[in-house]
Amino acid sequence: MHKPLPVSQWLNAPRPDDTPVAWSGDRGWTLGQLRDDVSALTACLQQQDGDRWALCFDNSYLFIVALLATLHAGKTPVLPGHSRESLLDEQHALFSGVLSDRMLNVQGRLIVVDAARRSTTRFTTLPAIPDTQVIELFTSGSTGKPERIIKHIAQLDQEAMLLAARFGERLSGCRVVASVVPQHLYGLTFRIVLPMALGLPLHAEMLTYAEQVAALDHTQRYLFITSPAFLKRLDTRLVPPPVAVLVSAGGVLTLESACVTHRWLGLWPDEIYGSSETGVLAWRHRQGDAVLWHPFPGVKMSPIDDAVRVISPLIREPEGLLLDDILHLEDNGQFSIIGRRGRVVKIEDKRISLTEIEQRLLALEGVCEAAALPVTRDGRQTIGVLLVLNDAARQQLCQRGRNAQILAWRRALQPWLEPVALPRHWRILDEMPVNSMNKRVYAQLQELFHENP
């Protein structure tokens, strides 16, 4: 496996034009086509005012075109993490315009990126991408507002180096398929940066169902980038695909899912631990229940009160960062994950801000107080909410009926929240329980969900 190419050299390095880059169905894109498409969009962006452009794509090849063109044009790519029109309008001050592979009804400028039209000007060496260039991502913050995370290109390059050193030899000759989007750091790193750095062809579409994985071309070898939420829904009655390496992240994989995956594919999953803020921190080859996590080279973890501080080559702050997770550290540097701190929870491997859910509920007419909590039923975690209503809203609840009112509330929340963040369990209270310090006791609130409905 050759040395990974830095982002600045993906197009300018001396690689043949016919090098495969991506495919979708029967269609394929080569490095020569990518060079042309990026050159055309770069020229377009250089004529545009504004430095910050949101990338909202389903097609990963066109995502790469937009990412590289934005960087080569000296602009800043912004990854909002979604393509929901209502949220893009709410966040429009965060960027100068939107790049997408489809029409979106959003205020401000929209450029629809299409690879069908070939540029009239053949590729020439593009303006350099300095190491100081950044990509901005947004993730659920503890306050409920999207939290901006700045990633320098040099950090992405270094992350690719770490991953190539760990997995590189096993990836030789692989194609890359994924069930995760590239708009978050895990998908960006593993589905876009790593294959482009190593010259591995990548699938432009996302795999949504196990049937799509089973239908992969059996004459190829694949690196499959996925998550515990996808693996626990596998249908092992399907023909197993030729997956050579399987990487899971976004949540901790259960032993049962790891064993089912092993029985179906004949290989054990590799898990990655990290976050959008920290980048990759550790890995483990999941062959049993008590397998510890191994930090990547240069990653140092130390306990601070009830938290853990991490210092890493991928973290620019010299003092490191505090983790959201509670870890048990071993003397040899390896560790196990005990649980999470704070008001951000993982549901179906997505980071869900309980504070944001509460803020969206408080914006509904008649809601005076709101509390959101994770609720576990039959091994599945969803969101439960407790509401205190004003008199008019209570009267409307009686007139409409409980089920009809909850359906109306859910519909009102749909434009703003991920589907897995929509509350499943609802409780209407006369007053919100608090302790003697006028603070909510979440263990007490949790008890209100112990009985149906």
Short mmCIF file of C-alpha atoms in Angstrom, two decimals:
data_model
loop_
_atom_site.label_atom_id
_atom_site.label_comp_id
_atom_site.label_asym_id
_atom_site.label_seq_id
_atom_site.Cartn_x
_atom_site.Cartn_y
_atom_site.Cartn_z
CA MET A 1 0.00 0.00 0.00
CA HIS A 2 1.52 3.32 -1.09
CA LYS A 3 1.78 6.36 1.16
CA PRO A 4 -1.56 8.20 1.51
CA LEU A 5 -1.90 11.32 -0.65
CA PRO A 6 -2.73 14.56 1.18
CA VAL A 7 -5.96 16.30 0.18
CA SER A 8 -3.96 19.02 -1.63
CA GLN A 9 -2.52 16.36 -3.99
CA TRP A 10 -5.63 14.30 -4.77
CA LEU A 11 -5.87 15.94 -8.22
CA ASN A 12 -2.37 17.31 -8.78
CA ALA A 13 -0.44 14.08 -8.06
CA PRO A 14 0.89 12.24 -11.16
CA ARG A 15 -1.79 9.56 -11.33
CA PRO A 16 -3.28 8.40 -14.68
CA ASP A 17 -6.53 10.02 -15.85
CA ASP A 18 -8.19 6.61 -16.17
CA THR A 19 -7.72 5.83 -12.44
CA PRO A 20 -11.18 4.78 -11.12
CA VAL A 21 -12.52 7.14 -8.46
CA ALA A 22 -16.18 6.27 -7.89
CA TRP A 23 -19.10 4.28 -9.25
CA SER A 24 -22.87 4.08 -8.99
CA GLY A 25 -24.67 1.19 -10.66
CA ASP A 26 -23.22 0.83 -14.17
CA ARG A 27 -21.77 4.33 -14.18
CA GLY A 28 -18.19 5.06 -13.18
CA TRP A 29 -16.11 8.21 -12.77
CA THR A 30 -12.37 8.43 -13.36
CA LEU A 31 -9.72 10.75 -12.00
CA GLY A 32 -9.69 12.56 -15.34
CA GLN A 33 -13.42 13.27 -15.07
CA LEU A 34 -12.97 14.41 -11.47
CA ARG A 35 -10.20 16.77 -12.53
CA ASP A 36 -12.44 18.29 -15.21
CA ASP A 37 -15.48 18.59 -12.95
CA VAL A 38 -13.49 20.17 -10.12
CA SER A 39 -11.79 22.60 -12.54
CA ALA A 40 -15.18 23.76 -13.87
CA LEU A 41 -16.73 24.23 -10.41
CA THR A 42 -13.57 25.91 -9.08
CA ALA A 43 -13.77 28.49 -11.86
CA CYS A 44 -17.44 29.05 -11.06
CA LEU A 45 -16.81 29.50 -7.32
CA GLN A 46 -13.92 31.90 -7.94
CA GLN A 47 -16.48 34.26 -9.51
CA GLN A 48 -18.81 34.05 -6.49
CA ASP A 49 -18.84 36.42 -3.55
CA GLY A 50 -18.78 34.87 -0.10
CA ASP A 51 -16.28 32.49 1.44
CA ARG A 52 -18.46 29.85 3.11
CA TRP A 53 -20.44 27.26 1.12
CA ALA A 54 -22.68 24.57 2.59
CA LEU A 55 -22.32 21.10 1.02
CA CYS A 56 -25.62 19.16 0.85
CA PHE A 57 -25.20 16.01 -1.25
CA ASP A 58 -26.56 12.49 -1.62
CA ASN A 59 -24.04 11.51 -4.33
CA SER A 60 -20.56 11.08 -2.87
CA TYR A 61 -18.76 11.67 -6.17
CA LEU A 62 -20.45 15.07 -6.52
CA PHE A 63 -19.70 15.71 -2.85
CA ILE A 64 -15.99 15.22 -3.64
CA VAL A 65 -16.28 17.57 -6.63
CA ALA A 66 -17.81 20.26 -4.41
CA LEU A 67 -15.37 19.66 -1.54
CA LEU A 68 -12.27 19.95 -3.72
CA ALA A 69 -13.59 22.86 -5.80
CA THR A 70 -14.43 24.82 -2.65
CA LEU A 71 -10.96 24.22 -1.23
CA HIS A 72 -9.09 24.95 -4.47
CA ALA A 73 -11.14 28.14 -4.91
CA GLY A 74 -9.95 29.32 -1.51
CA LYS A 75 -13.42 29.00 0.03
CA THR A 76 -14.48 27.18 3.21
CA PRO A 77 -16.63 24.03 2.86
CA VAL A 78 -19.34 23.90 5.54
CA LEU A 79 -20.98 20.55 6.35
CA PRO A 80 -24.32 21.28 8.08
CA GLY A 81 -24.83 17.53 8.59
CA HIS A 82 -28.25 17.49 6.89
CA SER A 83 -30.17 18.75 3.85
CA ARG A 84 -33.45 19.74 5.55
CA GLU A 85 -34.69 22.94 3.93
CA SER A 86 -36.29 24.39 7.08
CA LEU A 87 -33.05 24.01 9.06
CA LEU A 88 -30.92 25.34 6.19
CA ASP A 89 -33.10 28.46 6.14
CA GLU A 90 -32.74 28.81 9.90
CA GLN A 91 -28.96 28.43 9.60
CA HIS A 92 -28.53 30.55 6.44
CA ALA A 93 -26.32 33.06 8.28
CA LEU A 94 -23.71 30.31 8.73
CA PHE A 95 -22.81 30.21 5.03
CA SER A 96 -22.76 32.32 1.86
CA GLY A 97 -24.59 29.81 -0.32
CA VAL A 98 -25.43 26.13 -0.82
CA LEU A 99 -23.88 23.56 -3.15
CA SER A 100 -26.06 20.52 -3.79
CA ASP A 101 -26.78 17.75 -6.29
CA ARG A 102 -30.50 18.64 -6.38
CA MET A 103 -32.83 21.63 -6.26
CA LEU A 104 -33.48 22.86 -2.73
CA ASN A 105 -36.05 25.47 -1.75
CA VAL A 106 -33.71 27.61 0.37
CA GLN A 107 -33.13 31.33 0.67
CA GLY A 108 -29.91 32.68 -0.76
CA ARG A 109 -27.70 31.29 -3.47
CA LEU A 110 -27.89 27.67 -4.60
CA ILE A 111 -25.53 26.06 -7.12
CA VAL A 112 -26.65 22.64 -8.35
CA VAL A 113 -23.58 20.52 -9.13
CA ASP A 114 -23.87 18.11 -12.06
CA ALA A 115 -21.20 15.81 -13.47
CA ALA A 116 -23.10 15.26 -16.72
CA ARG A 117 -21.73 18.41 -18.35
CA ARG A 118 -18.02 18.15 -19.13
CA SER A 119 -15.99 21.32 -18.78
CA THR A 120 -14.87 23.02 -21.99
CA THR A 121 -11.48 23.76 -20.42
CA ARG A 122 -9.29 20.72 -19.82
CA PHE A 123 -7.68 20.25 -16.43
CA THR A 124 -4.69 22.37 -15.52
CA THR A 125 -2.94 22.42 -12.19
CA LEU A 126 -5.35 23.97 -9.71
CA PRO A 127 -4.49 26.61 -7.11
CA ALA A 128 -2.78 25.02 -4.13
CA ILE A 129 -4.70 24.16 -0.97
CA PRO A 130 -2.71 25.54 1.97
CA ASP A 131 -2.40 23.46 5.15
CA THR A 132 -4.17 26.28 6.98
CA GLN A 133 -7.36 25.67 4.95
CA VAL A 134 -10.25 24.32 7.02
CA ILE A 135 -13.52 22.43 6.77
CA GLU A 136 -16.34 23.28 9.16
CA LEU A 137 -18.74 20.65 10.49
CA PHE A 138 -21.77 21.09 12.69
CA THR A 139 -22.85 18.62 15.33
CA SER A 140 -25.34 18.58 18.22
CA GLY A 141 -24.00 20.73 21.03
CA SER A 142 -24.87 20.44 24.71
CA THR A 143 -26.80 23.73 24.50
CA GLY A 144 -29.12 22.45 21.78
CA LYS A 145 -27.63 24.79 19.17
CA PRO A 146 -25.49 23.32 16.37
CA GLU A 147 -21.89 23.28 17.52
CA ARG A 148 -19.28 24.38 14.97
CA ILE A 149 -16.22 22.15 14.70
CA ILE A 150 -13.26 23.36 12.65
CA LYS A 151 -11.03 20.75 11.02
CA HIS A 152 -7.81 21.79 9.35
CA ILE A 153 -6.94 19.90 6.19
CA ALA A 154 -3.69 18.83 7.84
CA GLN A 155 -5.76 17.07 10.55
CA LEU A 156 -7.67 15.07 7.91
CA ASP A 157 -4.38 14.13 6.24
CA GLN A 158 -2.89 13.00 9.55
CA GLU A 159 -6.02 10.98 10.36
CA ALA A 160 -5.72 9.21 7.00
CA MET A 161 -2.08 8.42 7.82
CA LEU A 162 -3.06 6.85 11.18
CA LEU A 163 -5.78 4.74 9.56
CA ALA A 164 -3.57 3.68 6.66
CA ALA A 165 -0.91 2.51 9.12
CA ARG A 166 -3.50 0.40 10.99
CA PHE A 167 -5.61 -0.95 8.11
CA GLY A 168 -3.61 -0.19 4.95
CA GLU A 169 -2.32 -3.65 4.04
CA ARG A 170 -5.74 -5.23 4.55
CA LEU A 171 -7.34 -2.63 2.26
CA SER A 172 -5.18 -3.35 -0.78
CA GLY A 173 -7.42 -3.97 -3.80
CA CYS A 174 -10.63 -3.07 -1.94
CA ARG A 175 -13.55 -0.98 -3.13
CA VAL A 176 -15.25 1.17 -0.49
CA VAL A 177 -18.97 0.95 0.30
CA ALA A 178 -20.77 2.60 3.21
CA SER A 179 -24.05 2.85 5.09
CA VAL A 180 -23.10 6.22 6.62
CA VAL A 181 -23.24 9.71 5.12
CA PRO A 182 -20.09 11.77 4.40
CA GLN A 183 -21.56 14.89 6.03
CA HIS A 184 -20.25 13.90 9.48
CA LEU A 185 -16.61 13.30 10.41
CA TYR A 186 -16.79 9.48 10.52
CA GLY A 187 -18.26 9.26 7.03
CA LEU A 188 -16.04 12.07 5.74
CA THR A 189 -12.88 10.37 7.02
CA PHE A 190 -13.62 6.75 6.12
CA ARG A 191 -15.89 7.09 3.09
CA ILE A 192 -14.15 10.03 1.37
CA VAL A 193 -10.70 10.97 2.72
CA LEU A 194 -9.25 7.48 3.27
CA PRO A 195 -10.22 6.00 -0.14
CA MET A 196 -9.17 9.16 -2.00
CA ALA A 197 -5.84 9.21 -0.14
CA LEU A 198 -5.18 5.53 -0.92
CA GLY A 199 -6.62 5.51 -4.45
CA LEU A 200 -9.48 3.10 -3.62
CA PRO A 201 -12.67 3.38 -5.75
CA LEU A 202 -15.69 4.40 -3.66
CA HIS A 203 -19.42 3.84 -4.04
CA ALA A 204 -21.22 7.13 -4.75
CA GLU A 205 -24.48 5.95 -3.17
CA MET A 206 -25.25 5.01 0.42
CA LEU A 207 -26.23 1.44 1.27
CA THR A 208 -29.49 1.56 3.19
CA TYR A 209 -30.54 -2.10 3.31
CA ALA A 210 -28.78 -5.42 3.89
CA GLU A 211 -30.08 -6.53 0.47
CA GLN A 212 -27.87 -3.89 -1.17
CA VAL A 213 -24.82 -5.24 0.65
CA ALA A 214 -25.66 -8.81 -0.38
CA ALA A 215 -26.04 -7.68 -4.01
CA LEU A 216 -22.46 -6.33 -4.27
CA ASP A 217 -20.38 -7.65 -7.16
CA HIS A 218 -18.86 -10.91 -5.93
CA THR A 219 -15.81 -10.52 -8.18
CA GLN A 220 -14.57 -7.61 -6.01
CA ARG A 221 -13.29 -7.14 -2.43
CA TYR A 222 -14.86 -4.48 -0.24
CA LEU A 223 -14.18 -2.26 2.74
CA PHE A 224 -17.59 -1.74 4.34
CA ILE A 225 -17.99 1.42 6.48
CA THR A 226 -21.02 1.03 8.71
CA SER A 227 -22.54 1.46 12.17
CA PRO A 228 -24.07 -0.67 14.95
CA ALA A 229 -27.56 0.54 13.93
CA PHE A 230 -27.12 -1.01 10.47
CA LEU A 231 -25.47 -4.22 11.69
CA LYS A 232 -28.21 -5.05 14.17
CA ARG A 233 -30.70 -5.09 11.26
CA LEU A 234 -28.75 -7.57 9.12
CA ASP A 235 -30.68 -10.33 7.37
CA THR A 236 -28.22 -13.20 7.52
CA ARG A 237 -30.43 -15.35 5.28
CA LEU A 238 -29.07 -13.30 2.37
CA VAL A 239 -26.01 -14.40 0.40
CA PRO A 240 -22.93 -13.02 2.22
CA PRO A 241 -21.04 -10.40 0.17
CA PRO A 242 -17.24 -10.40 -0.36
CA VAL A 243 -16.46 -7.93 2.43
CA ALA A 244 -12.76 -8.09 3.33
CA VAL A 245 -12.76 -5.43 6.07
CA LEU A 246 -15.73 -4.12 8.08
CA VAL A 247 -15.39 -0.94 10.15
CA SER A 248 -18.10 0.15 12.60
CA ALA A 249 -18.33 3.43 14.52
CA GLY A 250 -20.91 5.86 15.84
CA GLY A 251 -21.79 3.73 18.86
CA VAL A 252 -20.59 0.65 20.73
CA LEU A 253 -21.32 -2.60 18.90
CA THR A 254 -23.01 -5.26 21.01
CA LEU A 255 -21.40 -8.68 21.25
CA GLU A 256 -24.51 -10.22 19.71
CA SER A 257 -24.24 -7.98 16.62
CA ALA A 258 -20.52 -8.71 16.35
CA CYS A 259 -21.17 -12.47 16.45
CA VAL A 260 -24.03 -12.29 13.93
CA THR A 261 -21.80 -10.25 11.61
CA HIS A 262 -19.00 -12.79 12.00
CA ARG A 263 -21.28 -15.73 11.24
CA TRP A 264 -22.58 -14.00 8.09
CA LEU A 265 -19.37 -12.49 6.68
CA GLY A 266 -16.75 -14.79 8.18
CA LEU A 267 -14.85 -11.85 9.71
CA TRP A 268 -14.88 -9.90 12.96
CA PRO A 269 -15.71 -6.18 12.82
CA ASP A 270 -13.15 -3.50 13.54
CA GLU A 271 -14.57 -0.76 15.77
CA ILE A 272 -13.44 2.86 15.88
CA TYR A 273 -13.83 5.12 18.90
CA GLY A 274 -13.73 8.89 18.55
CA SER A 275 -15.89 11.95 17.96
CA SER A 276 -16.27 14.87 15.58
CA GLU A 277 -14.33 17.02 18.03
CA THR A 278 -11.42 14.60 18.60
CA GLY A 279 -11.15 12.57 15.40
CA VAL A 280 -10.27 8.90 15.75
CA LEU A 281 -8.93 7.99 19.18
CA ALA A 282 -8.88 4.20 19.46
CA TRP A 283 -9.76 0.91 17.76
CA ARG A 284 -10.51 -2.68 18.66
CA HIS A 285 -10.93 -5.92 16.71
CA ARG A 286 -14.20 -7.16 18.16
CA GLN A 287 -13.81 -10.90 18.86
CA GLY A 288 -15.32 -11.05 22.36
CA ASP A 289 -17.27 -9.19 25.02
CA ALA A 290 -14.42 -7.80 27.09
CA VAL A 291 -12.14 -6.65 24.27
CA LEU A 292 -10.42 -3.43 25.33
CA TRP A 293 -9.88 -0.37 23.15
CA HIS A 294 -6.36 0.42 21.88
CA PRO A 295 -5.48 4.12 21.52
CA PHE A 296 -3.94 5.16 18.20
CA PRO A 297 -0.26 6.23 18.34
CA GLY A 298 0.19 9.53 20.15
CA VAL A 299 -3.20 9.42 21.93
CA LYS A 300 -2.87 9.95 25.69
CA MET A 301 -5.78 9.72 28.13
CA SER A 302 -5.81 10.82 31.77
CA PRO A 303 -8.57 10.96 34.42
CA ILE A 304 -9.75 14.40 35.57
CA ASP A 305 -12.27 14.11 38.43
CA ASP A 306 -15.19 12.16 36.92
CA ALA A 307 -14.07 12.81 33.33
CA VAL A 308 -11.22 11.85 31.00
CA ARG A 309 -8.96 14.32 29.21
CA VAL A 310 -7.45 13.23 25.90
CA ILE A 311 -4.40 14.60 24.08
CA SER A 312 -3.95 13.50 20.47
CA PRO A 313 -2.00 14.41 17.33
CA LEU A 314 -5.42 15.13 15.78
CA ILE A 315 -6.42 17.64 18.50
CA ARG A 316 -4.93 21.09 17.97
CA GLU A 317 -5.52 22.30 21.53
CA PRO A 318 -2.29 21.50 23.46
CA GLU A 319 -4.28 20.95 26.67
CA GLY A 320 -6.46 18.36 24.92
CA LEU A 321 -10.22 17.90 25.28
CA LEU A 322 -12.59 16.42 27.86
CA LEU A 323 -14.54 13.43 26.57
CA ASP A 324 -18.32 13.04 26.72
CA ASP A 325 -17.84 9.40 27.68
CA ILE A 326 -16.99 7.81 31.03
CA LEU A 327 -13.99 5.50 30.53
CA HIS A 328 -12.24 2.93 32.70
CA LEU A 329 -8.51 3.29 32.00
CA GLU A 330 -6.11 0.36 32.39
CA ASP A 331 -2.47 0.73 33.42
CA ASN A 332 -1.32 -0.21 29.90
CA GLY A 333 -3.28 2.66 28.31
CA GLN A 334 -6.11 0.50 27.00
CA PHE A 335 -9.64 1.20 28.21
CA SER A 336 -13.30 0.24 28.31
CA ILE A 337 -16.32 2.52 27.82
CA ILE A 338 -18.69 2.76 30.80
CA GLY A 339 -21.30 5.30 29.65
CA ARG A 340 -21.92 8.92 28.62
CA ARG A 341 -21.92 12.24 30.40
CA GLY A 342 -23.96 15.34 29.61
CA ARG A 343 -27.12 16.05 27.63
CA VAL A 344 -26.13 14.48 24.31
CA VAL A 345 -27.20 10.86 23.81
CA LYS A 346 -26.61 8.32 21.06
CA ILE A 347 -29.76 6.85 19.49
CA GLU A 348 -29.41 4.62 16.42
CA ASP A 349 -25.77 5.84 16.38
CA LYS A 350 -26.82 9.48 15.91
CA ARG A 351 -25.87 12.19 18.39
CA ILE A 352 -29.14 13.61 19.70
CA SER A 353 -29.23 16.79 21.77
CA LEU A 354 -31.88 16.49 24.46
CA THR A 355 -31.61 20.25 24.98
CA GLU A 356 -32.48 20.93 21.34
CA ILE A 357 -35.56 18.69 21.61
CA GLU A 358 -36.65 20.65 24.69
CA GLN A 359 -36.16 23.96 22.87
CA ARG A 360 -38.22 22.78 19.91
CA LEU A 361 -40.99 21.65 22.27
CA LEU A 362 -41.00 25.01 24.06
CA ALA A 363 -41.52 26.69 20.69
CA LEU A 364 -44.85 24.85 20.31
CA GLU A 365 -47.93 26.85 21.21
CA GLY A 366 -49.10 26.27 24.76
CA VAL A 367 -46.01 24.42 26.06
CA CYS A 368 -44.74 26.08 29.24
CA GLU A 369 -42.08 23.56 30.32
CA ALA A 370 -40.47 20.58 28.62
CA ALA A 371 -38.02 17.83 29.59
CA ALA A 372 -36.55 15.23 27.21
CA LEU A 373 -35.01 11.94 28.31
CA PRO A 374 -33.76 8.71 26.74
CA VAL A 375 -36.22 5.87 27.39
CA THR A 376 -35.30 2.19 26.99
CA ARG A 377 -38.05 -0.30 26.19
CA ASP A 378 -37.47 -3.89 25.06
CA GLY A 379 -33.79 -3.16 24.50
CA ARG A 380 -34.49 -0.20 22.23
CA GLN A 381 -33.69 3.38 23.19
CA THR A 382 -36.00 6.22 22.11
CA ILE A 383 -36.94 9.69 23.36
CA GLY A 384 -39.52 10.43 26.04
CA VAL A 385 -40.76 13.93 26.86
CA LEU A 386 -42.63 15.51 29.75
CA LEU A 387 -44.69 18.64 29.12
CA VAL A 388 -46.39 21.24 31.28
CA LEU A 389 -49.13 23.04 29.30
CA ASN A 390 -50.98 26.31 29.76
CA ASP A 391 -54.76 26.31 30.25
CA ALA A 392 -55.58 26.84 26.57
CA ALA A 393 -53.34 23.98 25.48
CA ARG A 394 -54.82 21.70 28.13
CA GLN A 395 -58.31 22.50 26.91
CA GLN A 396 -57.28 21.78 23.34
CA LEU A 397 -55.77 18.47 24.45
CA CYS A 398 -59.12 17.46 25.97
CA GLN A 399 -61.04 18.50 22.88
CA ARG A 400 -58.74 16.85 20.32
CA GLY A 401 -57.88 13.77 22.29
CA ARG A 402 -54.43 12.68 23.44
CA ASN A 403 -53.43 10.68 20.34
CA ALA A 404 -54.50 13.37 17.87
CA GLN A 405 -52.66 16.08 19.81
CA ILE A 406 -49.45 14.04 20.06
CA LEU A 407 -49.60 13.37 16.30
CA ALA A 408 -49.96 17.13 15.70
CA TRP A 409 -46.95 17.86 17.94
CA ARG A 410 -44.85 15.21 16.17
CA ARG A 411 -45.74 16.69 12.77
CA ALA A 412 -44.76 20.15 14.01
CA LEU A 413 -41.35 18.79 15.12
CA GLN A 414 -40.58 16.82 11.93
CA PRO A 415 -39.02 19.73 9.97
CA TRP A 416 -36.52 20.34 12.79
CA LEU A 417 -35.53 16.97 14.26
CA GLU A 418 -33.95 13.76 13.00
CA PRO A 419 -36.55 10.97 12.77
CA VAL A 420 -34.91 9.10 15.68
CA ALA A 421 -35.08 12.30 17.78
CA LEU A 422 -38.87 12.59 17.46
CA PRO A 423 -40.36 11.76 20.89
CA ARG A 424 -42.05 8.35 21.15
CA HIS A 425 -43.26 8.58 24.76
CA TRP A 426 -45.25 11.55 26.05
CA ARG A 427 -46.28 12.56 29.57
CA ILE A 428 -48.41 15.61 30.41
CA LEU A 429 -47.80 16.95 33.92
CA ASP A 430 -49.43 19.57 36.13
CA GLU A 431 -45.94 20.70 37.19
CA MET A 432 -42.38 19.62 36.53
CA PRO A 433 -40.84 17.76 39.51
CA VAL A 434 -37.85 19.57 41.04
CA ASN A 435 -35.72 19.07 44.16
CA SER A 436 -35.15 21.46 47.06
CA MET A 437 -32.63 23.39 44.94
CA ASN A 438 -35.28 23.86 42.22
CA LYS A 439 -33.32 21.57 39.91
CA ARG A 440 -34.76 18.71 37.92
CA VAL A 441 -33.85 15.25 39.17
CA TYR A 442 -33.63 13.24 35.97
CA ALA A 443 -33.74 9.89 37.77
CA GLN A 444 -37.10 10.96 39.19
CA LEU A 445 -38.31 12.11 35.76
CA GLN A 446 -37.19 8.79 34.29
CA GLU A 447 -39.49 6.94 36.68
CA LEU A 448 -42.51 8.58 35.06
CA PHE A 449 -41.84 6.45 31.95
CA HIS A 450 -41.69 3.12 33.79
CA GLU A 451 -45.37 2.46 33.21
CA ASN A 452 -47.43 2.58 30.02
CA PRO A 453 -48.53 4.39 28.01
#
